[in-house]
Amino acid sequence: MTNKELLYIEDALGHEQYFQTKCCETASQIQDPDLKTCVQQMAQKHQQIFQSFYGLL
């Protein structure tokens, strides 16, 4: 992998970690059960994407 590709993956990891954190924070504040479930699923999806990118390293 080139340096530029590694920097891209590092950037992507940071973004996915941020998105997951924000989804978890938001889900904890939501009262509507359906919307809360949706946001929790989004957090899980970002965790999966993070793991995929991390696996490239």
Short mmCIF file of N, CA and C in Angstrom, two decimals, residues 7-29:
data_model
loop_
_atom_site.label_atom_id
_atom_site.label_comp_id
_atom_site.label_asym_id
_atom_site.label_seq_id
_atom_site.Cartn_x
_atom_site.Cartn_y
_atom_site.Cartn_z
N LEU A 7 -3.00 6.77 4.42
CA LEU A 7 -3.60 7.98 4.98
C LEU A 7 -5.10 8.01 4.76
N TYR A 8 -5.54 7.53 3.59
CA TYR A 8 -6.97 7.47 3.31
C TYR A 8 -7.66 6.52 4.28
N ILE A 9 -7.08 5.38 4.51
CA ILE A 9 -7.68 4.40 5.43
C ILE A 9 -7.70 4.96 6.85
N GLU A 10 -6.64 5.63 7.25
CA GLU A 10 -6.60 6.25 8.58
C GLU A 10 -7.71 7.30 8.72
N ASP A 11 -7.89 8.08 7.68
CA ASP A 11 -8.95 9.09 7.65
C ASP A 11 -10.33 8.42 7.75
N ALA A 12 -10.51 7.37 6.96
CA ALA A 12 -11.79 6.66 6.94
C ALA A 12 -12.08 6.04 8.31
N LEU A 13 -11.06 5.50 8.96
CA LEU A 13 -11.24 4.93 10.30
C LEU A 13 -11.71 6.00 11.28
N GLY A 14 -11.11 7.16 11.21
CA GLY A 14 -11.49 8.25 12.09
C GLY A 14 -12.92 8.70 11.86
N HIS A 15 -13.32 8.78 10.60
CA HIS A 15 -14.68 9.19 10.27
C HIS A 15 -15.70 8.16 10.78
N GLU A 16 -15.42 6.91 10.54
CA GLU A 16 -16.35 5.86 10.96
C GLU A 16 -16.46 5.80 12.48
N GLN A 17 -15.36 6.00 13.16
CA GLN A 17 -15.38 6.02 14.63
C GLN A 17 -16.23 7.19 15.12
N TYR A 18 -16.05 8.34 14.48
CA TYR A 18 -16.83 9.54 14.85
C TYR A 18 -18.33 9.30 14.61
N PHE A 19 -18.67 8.76 13.43
CA PHE A 19 -20.08 8.51 13.12
C PHE A 19 -20.71 7.53 14.11
N GLN A 20 -19.96 6.49 14.45
CA GLN A 20 -20.49 5.51 15.40
C GLN A 20 -20.73 6.15 16.77
N THR A 21 -19.78 6.95 17.22
CA THR A 21 -19.91 7.64 18.50
C THR A 21 -21.13 8.55 18.51
N LYS A 22 -21.30 9.33 17.46
CA LYS A 22 -22.42 10.26 17.38
C LYS A 22 -23.76 9.52 17.32
N CYS A 23 -23.80 8.41 16.60
CA CYS A 23 -25.04 7.62 16.54
C CYS A 23 -25.39 7.07 17.92
N CYS A 24 -24.40 6.57 18.64
CA CYS A 24 -24.64 6.04 19.98
C CYS A 24 -25.12 7.13 20.93
N GLU A 25 -24.48 8.30 20.85
CA GLU A 25 -24.90 9.42 21.69
C GLU A 25 -26.33 9.83 21.37
N THR A 26 -26.63 9.90 20.10
CA THR A 26 -27.98 10.31 19.67
C THR A 26 -29.01 9.28 20.08
N ALA A 27 -28.71 8.00 19.88
CA ALA A 27 -29.65 6.94 20.23
C ALA A 27 -30.00 6.98 21.72
N SER A 28 -29.03 7.34 22.54
CA SER A 28 -29.29 7.37 23.98
C SER A 28 -30.25 8.50 24.38
N GLN A 29 -30.44 9.46 23.49
CA GLN A 29 -31.30 10.60 23.79
C GLN A 29 -32.67 10.51 23.13
#
